[in-house]
Tab-separated table of N, CA and C in Angstrom:
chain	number	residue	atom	x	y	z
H	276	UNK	N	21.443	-101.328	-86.079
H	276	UNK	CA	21.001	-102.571	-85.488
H	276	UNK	C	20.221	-102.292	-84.213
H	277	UNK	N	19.697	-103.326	-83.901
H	277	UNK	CA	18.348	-103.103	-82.907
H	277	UNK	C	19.475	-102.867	-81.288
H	278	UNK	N	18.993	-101.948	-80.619
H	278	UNK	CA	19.885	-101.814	-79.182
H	278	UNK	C	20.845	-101.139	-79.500
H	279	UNK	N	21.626	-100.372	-80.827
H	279	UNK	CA	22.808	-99.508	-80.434
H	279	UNK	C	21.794	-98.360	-80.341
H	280	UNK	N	22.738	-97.629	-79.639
H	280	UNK	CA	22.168	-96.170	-79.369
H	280	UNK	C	23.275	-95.212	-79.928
H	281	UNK	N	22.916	-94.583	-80.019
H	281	UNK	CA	22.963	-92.706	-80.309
H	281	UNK	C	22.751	-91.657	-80.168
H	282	UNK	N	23.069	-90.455	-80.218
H	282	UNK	CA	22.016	-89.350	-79.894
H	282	UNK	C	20.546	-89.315	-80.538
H	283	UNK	N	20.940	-89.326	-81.863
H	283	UNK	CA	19.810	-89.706	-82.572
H	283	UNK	C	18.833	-91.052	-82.818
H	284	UNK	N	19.280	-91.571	-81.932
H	284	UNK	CA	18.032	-93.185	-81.905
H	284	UNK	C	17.999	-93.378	-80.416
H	285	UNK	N	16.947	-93.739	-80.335
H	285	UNK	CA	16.725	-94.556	-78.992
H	285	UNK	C	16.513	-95.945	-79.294
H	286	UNK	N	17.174	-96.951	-78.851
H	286	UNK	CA	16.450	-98.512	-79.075
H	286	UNK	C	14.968	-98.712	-78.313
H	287	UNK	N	14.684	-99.706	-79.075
H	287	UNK	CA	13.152	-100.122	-78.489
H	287	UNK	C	13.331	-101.495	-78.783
H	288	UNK	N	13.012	-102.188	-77.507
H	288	UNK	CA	13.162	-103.739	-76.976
H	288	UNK	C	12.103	-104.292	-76.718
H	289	UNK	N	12.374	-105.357	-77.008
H	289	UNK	CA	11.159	-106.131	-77.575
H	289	UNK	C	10.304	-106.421	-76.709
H	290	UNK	N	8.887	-106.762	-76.517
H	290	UNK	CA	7.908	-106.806	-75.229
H	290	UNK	C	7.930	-108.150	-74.905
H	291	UNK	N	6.897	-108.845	-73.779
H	291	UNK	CA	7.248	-110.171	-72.924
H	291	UNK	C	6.705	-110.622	-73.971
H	292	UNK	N	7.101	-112.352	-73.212
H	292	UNK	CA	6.914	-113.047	-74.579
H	292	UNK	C	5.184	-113.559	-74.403
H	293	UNK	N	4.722	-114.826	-74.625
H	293	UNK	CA	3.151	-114.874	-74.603
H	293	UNK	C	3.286	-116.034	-73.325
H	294	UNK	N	3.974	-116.114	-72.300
H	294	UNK	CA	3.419	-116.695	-71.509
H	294	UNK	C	3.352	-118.116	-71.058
H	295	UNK	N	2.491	-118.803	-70.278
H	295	UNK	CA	2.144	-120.241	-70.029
H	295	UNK	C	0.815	-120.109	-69.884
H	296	UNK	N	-0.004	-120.784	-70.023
H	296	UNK	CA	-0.994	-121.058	-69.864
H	296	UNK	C	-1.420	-122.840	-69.376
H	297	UNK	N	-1.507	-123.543	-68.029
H	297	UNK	CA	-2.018	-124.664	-67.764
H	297	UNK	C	-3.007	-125.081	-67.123
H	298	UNK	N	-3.675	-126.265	-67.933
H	298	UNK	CA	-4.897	-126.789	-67.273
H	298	UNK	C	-4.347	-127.721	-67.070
H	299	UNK	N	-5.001	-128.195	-65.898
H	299	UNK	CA	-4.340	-129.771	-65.559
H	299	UNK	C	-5.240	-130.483	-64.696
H	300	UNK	N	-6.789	-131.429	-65.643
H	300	UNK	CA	-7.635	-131.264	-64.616
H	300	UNK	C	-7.848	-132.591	-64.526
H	301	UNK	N	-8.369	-133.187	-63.463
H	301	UNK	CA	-8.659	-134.716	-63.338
H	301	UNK	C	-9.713	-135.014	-64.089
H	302	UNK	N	-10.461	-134.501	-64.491
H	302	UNK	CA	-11.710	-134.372	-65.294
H	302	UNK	C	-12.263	-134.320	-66.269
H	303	UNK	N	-12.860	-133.523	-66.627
H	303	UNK	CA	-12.827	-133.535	-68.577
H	303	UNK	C	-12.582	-131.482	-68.511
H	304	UNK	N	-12.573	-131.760	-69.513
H	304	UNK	CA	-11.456	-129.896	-70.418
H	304	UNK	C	-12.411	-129.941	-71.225
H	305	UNK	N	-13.397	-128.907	-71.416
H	305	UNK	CA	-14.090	-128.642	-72.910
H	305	UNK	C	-13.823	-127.323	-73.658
H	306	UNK	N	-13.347	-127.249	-74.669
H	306	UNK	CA	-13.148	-126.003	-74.995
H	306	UNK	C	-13.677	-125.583	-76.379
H	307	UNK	N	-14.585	-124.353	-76.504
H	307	UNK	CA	-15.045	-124.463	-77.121
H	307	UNK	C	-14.871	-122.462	-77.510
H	308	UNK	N	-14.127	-122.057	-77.207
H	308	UNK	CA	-13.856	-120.767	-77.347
H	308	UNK	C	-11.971	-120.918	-77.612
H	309	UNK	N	-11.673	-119.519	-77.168
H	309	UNK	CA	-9.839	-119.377	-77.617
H	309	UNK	C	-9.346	-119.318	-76.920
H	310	UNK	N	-8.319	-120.081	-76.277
H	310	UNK	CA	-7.248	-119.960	-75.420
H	310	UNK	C	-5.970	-119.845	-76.355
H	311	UNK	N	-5.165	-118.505	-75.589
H	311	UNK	CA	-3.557	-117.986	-76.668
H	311	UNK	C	-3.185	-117.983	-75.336
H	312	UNK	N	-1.736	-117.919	-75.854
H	312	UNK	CA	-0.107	-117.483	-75.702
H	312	UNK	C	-0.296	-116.641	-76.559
H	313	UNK	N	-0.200	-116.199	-77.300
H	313	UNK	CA	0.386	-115.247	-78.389
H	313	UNK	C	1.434	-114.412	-78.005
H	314	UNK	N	2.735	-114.682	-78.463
H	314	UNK	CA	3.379	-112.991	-78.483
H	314	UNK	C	2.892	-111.361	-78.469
H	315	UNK	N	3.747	-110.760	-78.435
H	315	UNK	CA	3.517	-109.292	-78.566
H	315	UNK	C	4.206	-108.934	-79.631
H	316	UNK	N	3.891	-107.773	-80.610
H	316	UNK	CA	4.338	-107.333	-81.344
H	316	UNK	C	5.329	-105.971	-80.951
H	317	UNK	N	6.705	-106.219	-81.950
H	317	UNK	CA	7.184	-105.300	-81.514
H	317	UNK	C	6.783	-103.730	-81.260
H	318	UNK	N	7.719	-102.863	-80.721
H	318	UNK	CA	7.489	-101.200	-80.405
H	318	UNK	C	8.740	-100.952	-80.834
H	319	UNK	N	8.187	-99.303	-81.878
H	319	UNK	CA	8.925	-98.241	-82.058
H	319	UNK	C	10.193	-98.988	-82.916
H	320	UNK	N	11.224	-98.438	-83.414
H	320	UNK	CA	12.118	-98.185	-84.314
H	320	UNK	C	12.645	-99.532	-84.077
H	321	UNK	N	12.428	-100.791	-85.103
H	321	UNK	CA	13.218	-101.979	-85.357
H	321	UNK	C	12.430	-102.644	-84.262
H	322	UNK	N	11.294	-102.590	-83.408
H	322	UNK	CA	10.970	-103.604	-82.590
H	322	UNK	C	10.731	-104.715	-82.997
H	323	UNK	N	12.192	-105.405	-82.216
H	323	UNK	CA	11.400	-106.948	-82.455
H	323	UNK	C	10.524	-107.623	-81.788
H	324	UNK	N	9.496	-108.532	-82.267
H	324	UNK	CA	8.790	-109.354	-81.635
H	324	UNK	C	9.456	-110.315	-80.469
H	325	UNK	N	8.247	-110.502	-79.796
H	325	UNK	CA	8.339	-111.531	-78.823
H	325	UNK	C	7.705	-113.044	-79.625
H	326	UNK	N	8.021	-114.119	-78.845
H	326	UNK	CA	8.044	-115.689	-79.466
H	326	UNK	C	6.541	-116.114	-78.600
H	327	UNK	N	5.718	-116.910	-79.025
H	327	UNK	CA	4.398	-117.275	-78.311
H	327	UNK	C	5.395	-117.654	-77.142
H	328	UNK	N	4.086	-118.007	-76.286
H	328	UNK	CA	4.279	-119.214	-75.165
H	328	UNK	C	4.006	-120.605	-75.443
H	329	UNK	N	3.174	-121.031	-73.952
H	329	UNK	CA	3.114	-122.462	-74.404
H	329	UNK	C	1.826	-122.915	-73.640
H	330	UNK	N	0.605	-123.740	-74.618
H	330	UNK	CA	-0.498	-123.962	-73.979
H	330	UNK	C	0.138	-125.773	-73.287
H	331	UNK	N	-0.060	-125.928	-71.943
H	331	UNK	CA	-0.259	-127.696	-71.670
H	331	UNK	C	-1.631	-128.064	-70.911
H	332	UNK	N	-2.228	-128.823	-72.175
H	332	UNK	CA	-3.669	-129.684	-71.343
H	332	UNK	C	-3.847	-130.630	-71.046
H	333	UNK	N	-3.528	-131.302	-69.786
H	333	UNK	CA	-3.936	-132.510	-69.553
H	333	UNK	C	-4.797	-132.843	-68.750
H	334	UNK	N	-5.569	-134.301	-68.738
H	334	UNK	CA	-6.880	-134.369	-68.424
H	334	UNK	C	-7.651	-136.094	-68.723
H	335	UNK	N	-8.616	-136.016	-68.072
H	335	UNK	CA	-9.041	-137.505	-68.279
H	335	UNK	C	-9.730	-137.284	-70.240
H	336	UNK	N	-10.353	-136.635	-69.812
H	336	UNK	CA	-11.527	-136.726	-71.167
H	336	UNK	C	-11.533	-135.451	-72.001
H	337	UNK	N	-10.978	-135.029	-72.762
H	337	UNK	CA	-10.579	-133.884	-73.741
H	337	UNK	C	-11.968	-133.430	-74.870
H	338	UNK	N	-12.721	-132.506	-74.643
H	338	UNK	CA	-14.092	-132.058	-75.141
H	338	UNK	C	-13.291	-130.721	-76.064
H	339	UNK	N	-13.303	-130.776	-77.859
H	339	UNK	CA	-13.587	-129.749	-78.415
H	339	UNK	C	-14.411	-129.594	-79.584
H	340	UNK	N	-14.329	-128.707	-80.315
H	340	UNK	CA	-15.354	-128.532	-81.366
H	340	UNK	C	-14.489	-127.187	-82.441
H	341	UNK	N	-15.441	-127.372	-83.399
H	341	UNK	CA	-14.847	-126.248	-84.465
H	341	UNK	C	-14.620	-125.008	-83.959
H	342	UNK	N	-15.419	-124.910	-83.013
H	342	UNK	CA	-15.127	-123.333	-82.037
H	342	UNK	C	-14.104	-122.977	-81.369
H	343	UNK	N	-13.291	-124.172	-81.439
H	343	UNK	CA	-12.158	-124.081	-80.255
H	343	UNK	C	-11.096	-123.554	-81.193
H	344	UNK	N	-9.995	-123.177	-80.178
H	344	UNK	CA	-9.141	-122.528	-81.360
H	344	UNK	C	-7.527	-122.883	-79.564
H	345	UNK	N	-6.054	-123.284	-79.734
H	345	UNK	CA	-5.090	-122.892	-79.363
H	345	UNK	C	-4.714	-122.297	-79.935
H	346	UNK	N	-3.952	-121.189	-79.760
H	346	UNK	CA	-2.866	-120.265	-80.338
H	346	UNK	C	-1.650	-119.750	-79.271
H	347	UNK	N	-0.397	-120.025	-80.164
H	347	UNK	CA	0.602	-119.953	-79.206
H	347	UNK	C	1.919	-119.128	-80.665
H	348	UNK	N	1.548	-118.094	-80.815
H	348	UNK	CA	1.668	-117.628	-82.477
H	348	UNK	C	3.163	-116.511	-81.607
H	349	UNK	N	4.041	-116.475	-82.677
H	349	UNK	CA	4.909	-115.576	-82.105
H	349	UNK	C	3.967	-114.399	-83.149
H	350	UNK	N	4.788	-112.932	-82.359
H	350	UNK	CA	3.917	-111.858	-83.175
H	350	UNK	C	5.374	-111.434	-84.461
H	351	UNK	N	4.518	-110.486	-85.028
H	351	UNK	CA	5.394	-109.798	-86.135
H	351	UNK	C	6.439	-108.521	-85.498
H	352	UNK	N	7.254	-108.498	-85.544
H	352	UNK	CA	8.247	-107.089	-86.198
H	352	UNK	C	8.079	-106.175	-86.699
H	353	UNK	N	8.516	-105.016	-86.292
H	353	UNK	CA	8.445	-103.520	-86.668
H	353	UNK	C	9.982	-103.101	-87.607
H	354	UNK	N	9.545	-102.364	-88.875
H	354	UNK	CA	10.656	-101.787	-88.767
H	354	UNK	C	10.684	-100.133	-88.348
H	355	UNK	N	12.177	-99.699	-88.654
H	355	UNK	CA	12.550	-98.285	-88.452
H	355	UNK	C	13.256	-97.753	-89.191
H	356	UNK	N	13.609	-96.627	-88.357
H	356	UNK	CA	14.909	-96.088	-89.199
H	356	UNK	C	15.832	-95.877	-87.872
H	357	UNK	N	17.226	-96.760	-88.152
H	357	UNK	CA	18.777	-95.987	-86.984
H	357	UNK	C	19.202	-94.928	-87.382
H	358	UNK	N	20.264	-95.758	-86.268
H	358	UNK	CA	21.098	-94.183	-86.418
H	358	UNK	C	21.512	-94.078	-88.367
H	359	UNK	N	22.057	-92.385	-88.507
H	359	UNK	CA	22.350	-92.155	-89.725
H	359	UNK	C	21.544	-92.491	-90.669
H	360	UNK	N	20.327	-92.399	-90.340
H	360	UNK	CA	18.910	-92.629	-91.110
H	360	UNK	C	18.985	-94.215	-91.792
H	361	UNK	N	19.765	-94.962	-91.184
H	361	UNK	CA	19.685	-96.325	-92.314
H	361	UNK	C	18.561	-97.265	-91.603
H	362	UNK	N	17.770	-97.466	-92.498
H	362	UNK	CA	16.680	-98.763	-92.518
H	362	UNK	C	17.065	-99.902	-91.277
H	363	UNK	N	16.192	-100.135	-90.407
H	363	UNK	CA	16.370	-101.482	-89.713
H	363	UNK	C	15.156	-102.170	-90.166
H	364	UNK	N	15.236	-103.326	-89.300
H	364	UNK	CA	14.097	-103.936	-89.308
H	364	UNK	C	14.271	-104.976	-87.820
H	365	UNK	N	12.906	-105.226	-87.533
H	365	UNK	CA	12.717	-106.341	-86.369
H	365	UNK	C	11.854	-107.389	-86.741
H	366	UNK	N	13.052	-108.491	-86.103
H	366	UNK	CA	12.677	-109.887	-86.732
H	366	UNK	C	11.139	-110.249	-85.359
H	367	UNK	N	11.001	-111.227	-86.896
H	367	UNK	CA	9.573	-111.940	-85.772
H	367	UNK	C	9.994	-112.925	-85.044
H	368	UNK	N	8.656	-113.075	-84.069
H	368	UNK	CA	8.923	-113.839	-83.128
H	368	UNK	C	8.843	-115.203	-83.303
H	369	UNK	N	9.315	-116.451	-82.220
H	369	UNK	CA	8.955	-117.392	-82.839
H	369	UNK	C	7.657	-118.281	-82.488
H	370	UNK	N	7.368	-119.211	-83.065
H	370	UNK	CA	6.305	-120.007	-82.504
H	370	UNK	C	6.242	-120.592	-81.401
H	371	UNK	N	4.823	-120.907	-80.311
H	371	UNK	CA	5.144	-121.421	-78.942
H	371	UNK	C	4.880	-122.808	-79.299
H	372	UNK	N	4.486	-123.158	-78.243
H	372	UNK	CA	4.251	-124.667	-77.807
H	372	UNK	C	2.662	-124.649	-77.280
H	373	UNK	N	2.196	-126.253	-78.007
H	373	UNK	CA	1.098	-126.436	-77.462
H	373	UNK	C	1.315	-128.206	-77.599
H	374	UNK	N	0.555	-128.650	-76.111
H	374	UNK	CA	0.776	-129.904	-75.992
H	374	UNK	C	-0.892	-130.226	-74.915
H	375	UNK	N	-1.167	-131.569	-75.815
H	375	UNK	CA	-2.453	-131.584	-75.131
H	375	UNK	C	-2.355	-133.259	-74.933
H	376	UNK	N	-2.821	-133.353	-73.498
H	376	UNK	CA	-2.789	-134.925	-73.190
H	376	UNK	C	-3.714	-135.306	-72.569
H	377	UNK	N	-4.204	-136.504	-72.828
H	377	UNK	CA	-5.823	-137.069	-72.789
H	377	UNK	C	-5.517	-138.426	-72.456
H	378	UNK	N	-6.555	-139.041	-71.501
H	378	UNK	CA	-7.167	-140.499	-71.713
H	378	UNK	C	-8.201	-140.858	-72.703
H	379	UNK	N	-9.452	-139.658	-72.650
H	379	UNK	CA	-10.028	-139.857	-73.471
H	379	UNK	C	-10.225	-139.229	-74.570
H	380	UNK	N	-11.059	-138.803	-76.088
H	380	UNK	CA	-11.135	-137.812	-76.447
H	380	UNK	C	-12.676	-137.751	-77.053
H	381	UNK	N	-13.298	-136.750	-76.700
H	381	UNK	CA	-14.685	-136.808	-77.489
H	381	UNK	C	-14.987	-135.517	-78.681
H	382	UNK	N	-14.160	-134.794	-78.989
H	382	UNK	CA	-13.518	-133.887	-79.792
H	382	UNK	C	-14.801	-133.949	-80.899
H	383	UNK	N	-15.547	-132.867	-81.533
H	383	UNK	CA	-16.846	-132.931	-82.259
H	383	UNK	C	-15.553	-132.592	-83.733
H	384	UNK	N	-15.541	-132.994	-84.365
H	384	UNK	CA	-15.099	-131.870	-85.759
H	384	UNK	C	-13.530	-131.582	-85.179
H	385	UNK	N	-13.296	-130.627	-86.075
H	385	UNK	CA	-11.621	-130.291	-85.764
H	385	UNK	C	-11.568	-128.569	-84.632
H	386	UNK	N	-10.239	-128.848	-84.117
H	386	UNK	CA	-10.327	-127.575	-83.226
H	386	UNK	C	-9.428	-127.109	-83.626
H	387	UNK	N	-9.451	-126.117	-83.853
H	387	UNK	CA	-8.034	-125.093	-84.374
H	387	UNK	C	-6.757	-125.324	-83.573
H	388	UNK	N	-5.360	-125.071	-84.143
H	388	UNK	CA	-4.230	-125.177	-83.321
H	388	UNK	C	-3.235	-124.018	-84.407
H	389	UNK	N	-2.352	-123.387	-83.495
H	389	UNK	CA	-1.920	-122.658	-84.575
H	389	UNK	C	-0.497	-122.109	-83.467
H	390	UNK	N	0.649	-121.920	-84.279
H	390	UNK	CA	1.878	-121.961	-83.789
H	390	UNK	C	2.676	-121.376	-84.771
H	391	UNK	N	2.598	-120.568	-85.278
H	391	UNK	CA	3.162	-120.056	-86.315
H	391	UNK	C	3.990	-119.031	-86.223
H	392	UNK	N	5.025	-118.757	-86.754
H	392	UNK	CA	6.222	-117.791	-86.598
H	392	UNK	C	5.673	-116.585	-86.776
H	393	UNK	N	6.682	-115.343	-85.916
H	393	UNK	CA	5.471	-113.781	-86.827
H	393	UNK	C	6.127	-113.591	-88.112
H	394	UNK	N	5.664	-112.925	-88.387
H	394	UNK	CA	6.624	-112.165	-89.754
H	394	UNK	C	8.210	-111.025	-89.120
H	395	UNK	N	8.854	-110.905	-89.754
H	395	UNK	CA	9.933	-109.980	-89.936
H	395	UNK	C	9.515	-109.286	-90.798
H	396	UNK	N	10.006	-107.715	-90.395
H	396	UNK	CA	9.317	-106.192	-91.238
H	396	UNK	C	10.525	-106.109	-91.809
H	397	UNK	N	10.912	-105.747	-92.812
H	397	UNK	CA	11.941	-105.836	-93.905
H	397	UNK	C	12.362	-104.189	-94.039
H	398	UNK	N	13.192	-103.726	-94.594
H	398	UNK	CA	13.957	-102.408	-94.659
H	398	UNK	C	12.449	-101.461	-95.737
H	399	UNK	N	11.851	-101.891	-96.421
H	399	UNK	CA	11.064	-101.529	-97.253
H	399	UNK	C	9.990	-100.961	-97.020
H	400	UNK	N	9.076	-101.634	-95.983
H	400	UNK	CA	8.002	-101.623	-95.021
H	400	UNK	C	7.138	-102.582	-95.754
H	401	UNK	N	7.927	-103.874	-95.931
H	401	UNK	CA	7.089	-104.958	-96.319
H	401	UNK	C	7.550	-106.247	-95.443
H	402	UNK	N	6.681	-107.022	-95.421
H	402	UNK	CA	7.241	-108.728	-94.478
H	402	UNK	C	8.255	-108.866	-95.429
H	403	UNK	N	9.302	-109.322	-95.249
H	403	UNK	CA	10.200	-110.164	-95.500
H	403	UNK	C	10.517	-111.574	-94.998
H	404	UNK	N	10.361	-112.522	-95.666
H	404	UNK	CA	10.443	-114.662	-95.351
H	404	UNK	C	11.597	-114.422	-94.908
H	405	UNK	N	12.845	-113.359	-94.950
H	405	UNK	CA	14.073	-114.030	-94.553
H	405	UNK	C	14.289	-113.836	-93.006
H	406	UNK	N	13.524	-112.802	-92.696
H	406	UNK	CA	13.355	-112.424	-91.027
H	406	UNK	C	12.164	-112.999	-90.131
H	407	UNK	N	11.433	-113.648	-90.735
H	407	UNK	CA	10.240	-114.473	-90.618
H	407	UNK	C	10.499	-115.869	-89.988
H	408	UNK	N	10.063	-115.885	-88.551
H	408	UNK	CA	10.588	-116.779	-87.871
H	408	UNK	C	10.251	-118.067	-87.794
H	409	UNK	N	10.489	-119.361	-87.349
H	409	UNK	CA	9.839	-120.520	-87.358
H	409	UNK	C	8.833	-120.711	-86.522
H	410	UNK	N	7.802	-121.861	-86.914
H	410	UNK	CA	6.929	-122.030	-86.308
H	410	UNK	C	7.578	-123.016	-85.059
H	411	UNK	N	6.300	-123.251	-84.010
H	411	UNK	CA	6.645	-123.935	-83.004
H	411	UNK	C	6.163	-125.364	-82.759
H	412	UNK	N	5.492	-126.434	-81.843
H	412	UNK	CA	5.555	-127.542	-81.910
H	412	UNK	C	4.047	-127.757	-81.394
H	413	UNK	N	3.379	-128.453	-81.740
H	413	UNK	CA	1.882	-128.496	-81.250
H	413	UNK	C	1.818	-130.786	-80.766
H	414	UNK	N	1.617	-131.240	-80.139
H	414	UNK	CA	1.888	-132.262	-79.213
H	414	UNK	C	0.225	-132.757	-79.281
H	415	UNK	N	-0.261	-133.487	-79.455
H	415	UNK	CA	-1.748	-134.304	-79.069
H	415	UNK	C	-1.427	-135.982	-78.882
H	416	UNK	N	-1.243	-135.635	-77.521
H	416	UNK	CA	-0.513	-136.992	-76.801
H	416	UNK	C	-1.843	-137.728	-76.183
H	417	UNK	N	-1.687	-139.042	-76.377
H	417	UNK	CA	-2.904	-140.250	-75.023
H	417	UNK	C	-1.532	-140.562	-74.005
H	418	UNK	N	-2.804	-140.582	-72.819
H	418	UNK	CA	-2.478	-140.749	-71.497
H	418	UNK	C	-2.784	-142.602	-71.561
H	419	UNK	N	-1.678	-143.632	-70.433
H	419	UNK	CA	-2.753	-144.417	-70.157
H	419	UNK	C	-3.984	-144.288	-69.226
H	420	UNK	N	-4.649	-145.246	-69.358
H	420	UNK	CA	-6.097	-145.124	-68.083
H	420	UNK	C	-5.235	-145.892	-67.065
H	421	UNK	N	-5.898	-145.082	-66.349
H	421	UNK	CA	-5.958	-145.246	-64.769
H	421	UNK	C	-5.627	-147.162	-64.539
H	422	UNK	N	-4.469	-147.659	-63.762
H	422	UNK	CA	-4.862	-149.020	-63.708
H	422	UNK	C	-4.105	-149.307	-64.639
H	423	UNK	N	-3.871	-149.218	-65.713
H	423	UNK	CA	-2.974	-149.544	-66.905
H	423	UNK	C	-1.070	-150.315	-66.179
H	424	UNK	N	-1.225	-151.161	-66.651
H	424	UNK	CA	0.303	-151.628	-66.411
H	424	UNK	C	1.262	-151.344	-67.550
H	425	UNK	N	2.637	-150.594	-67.374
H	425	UNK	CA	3.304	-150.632	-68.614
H	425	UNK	C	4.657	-151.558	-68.003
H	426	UNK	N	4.630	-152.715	-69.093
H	426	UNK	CA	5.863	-153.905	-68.453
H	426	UNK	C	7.121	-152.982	-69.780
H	427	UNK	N	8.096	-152.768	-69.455
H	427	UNK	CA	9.430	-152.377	-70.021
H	427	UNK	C	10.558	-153.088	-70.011
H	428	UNK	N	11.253	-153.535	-70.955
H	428	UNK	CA	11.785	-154.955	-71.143
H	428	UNK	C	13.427	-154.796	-71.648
């Protein structure tokens, strides 16, 4: 298992995870290239992955296009071999968070969003679905405008 030690194994622990990433602008956000979180993929014998981070955009007027891309992806798993030569494996990471909040939106076409679990490396040296982690939560919230009254009853 991942972290016992031995003479013959060293563990290898899993790398940081993918981070935060925030814009938070009074203005308009155009994005038209890639902003990640992404995890890291594991290292060395059974590394497991790290889980994305988390993108938050908020903003008056929200500008994207087919070019744009979030990613907040956990990475994949390594396997190995432990102690007494038996097969490990390291599970994947999981999916981050992306949450985007707008007054307005002028968005051309669709923009990529992606949050997806990594894979788990299986005893075999194939992915395995059963170590294969969940995806994470992606959020495309409206703001009110400015001036807006909310009566709560």
């Amino acid at each position: 298992r991942c972290g016992y030690t031995t003479s013959t194994y060293t563990p290898y622990y899993g790398p940081w995870g993918g981070g935060s990433v925030q814009i938070r602008a009074a203005g308009t956000v155009a994005i038209s290239g890639l902003i990640s979180a992404n995890g890291a993929t594991g290292t060395g014998n059974c590394g497991p992955a790290s889980s994305g981070g988390s993108i938050y955009i908020t903003c008056n007027t929200f500008i994207g296009n087919t070019s744009g891309a979030l990613q907040a992806k956990g990475a994949d798993g390594l396997s190995g071999i432990g102690a007494g030569n038996v097969n490990i494996s390291g599970g994947g990471g999981g999916g981050g968070r992306i949450a985007v909040w707008r007054i307005n939106d002028n968005t051309i076409g669709l923009i990529s969003n992606d949050v997806s679990g990594g894979r788990g490396f299986a005893t075999n040296a194939t992915f395995d679905s059963c170590l294969t982690a969940g995806p994470g939560t992606i959020v495309w919230g409206w703001l009110p405008a400015q001036g807006t009254i909310i009566r709560f009853r």
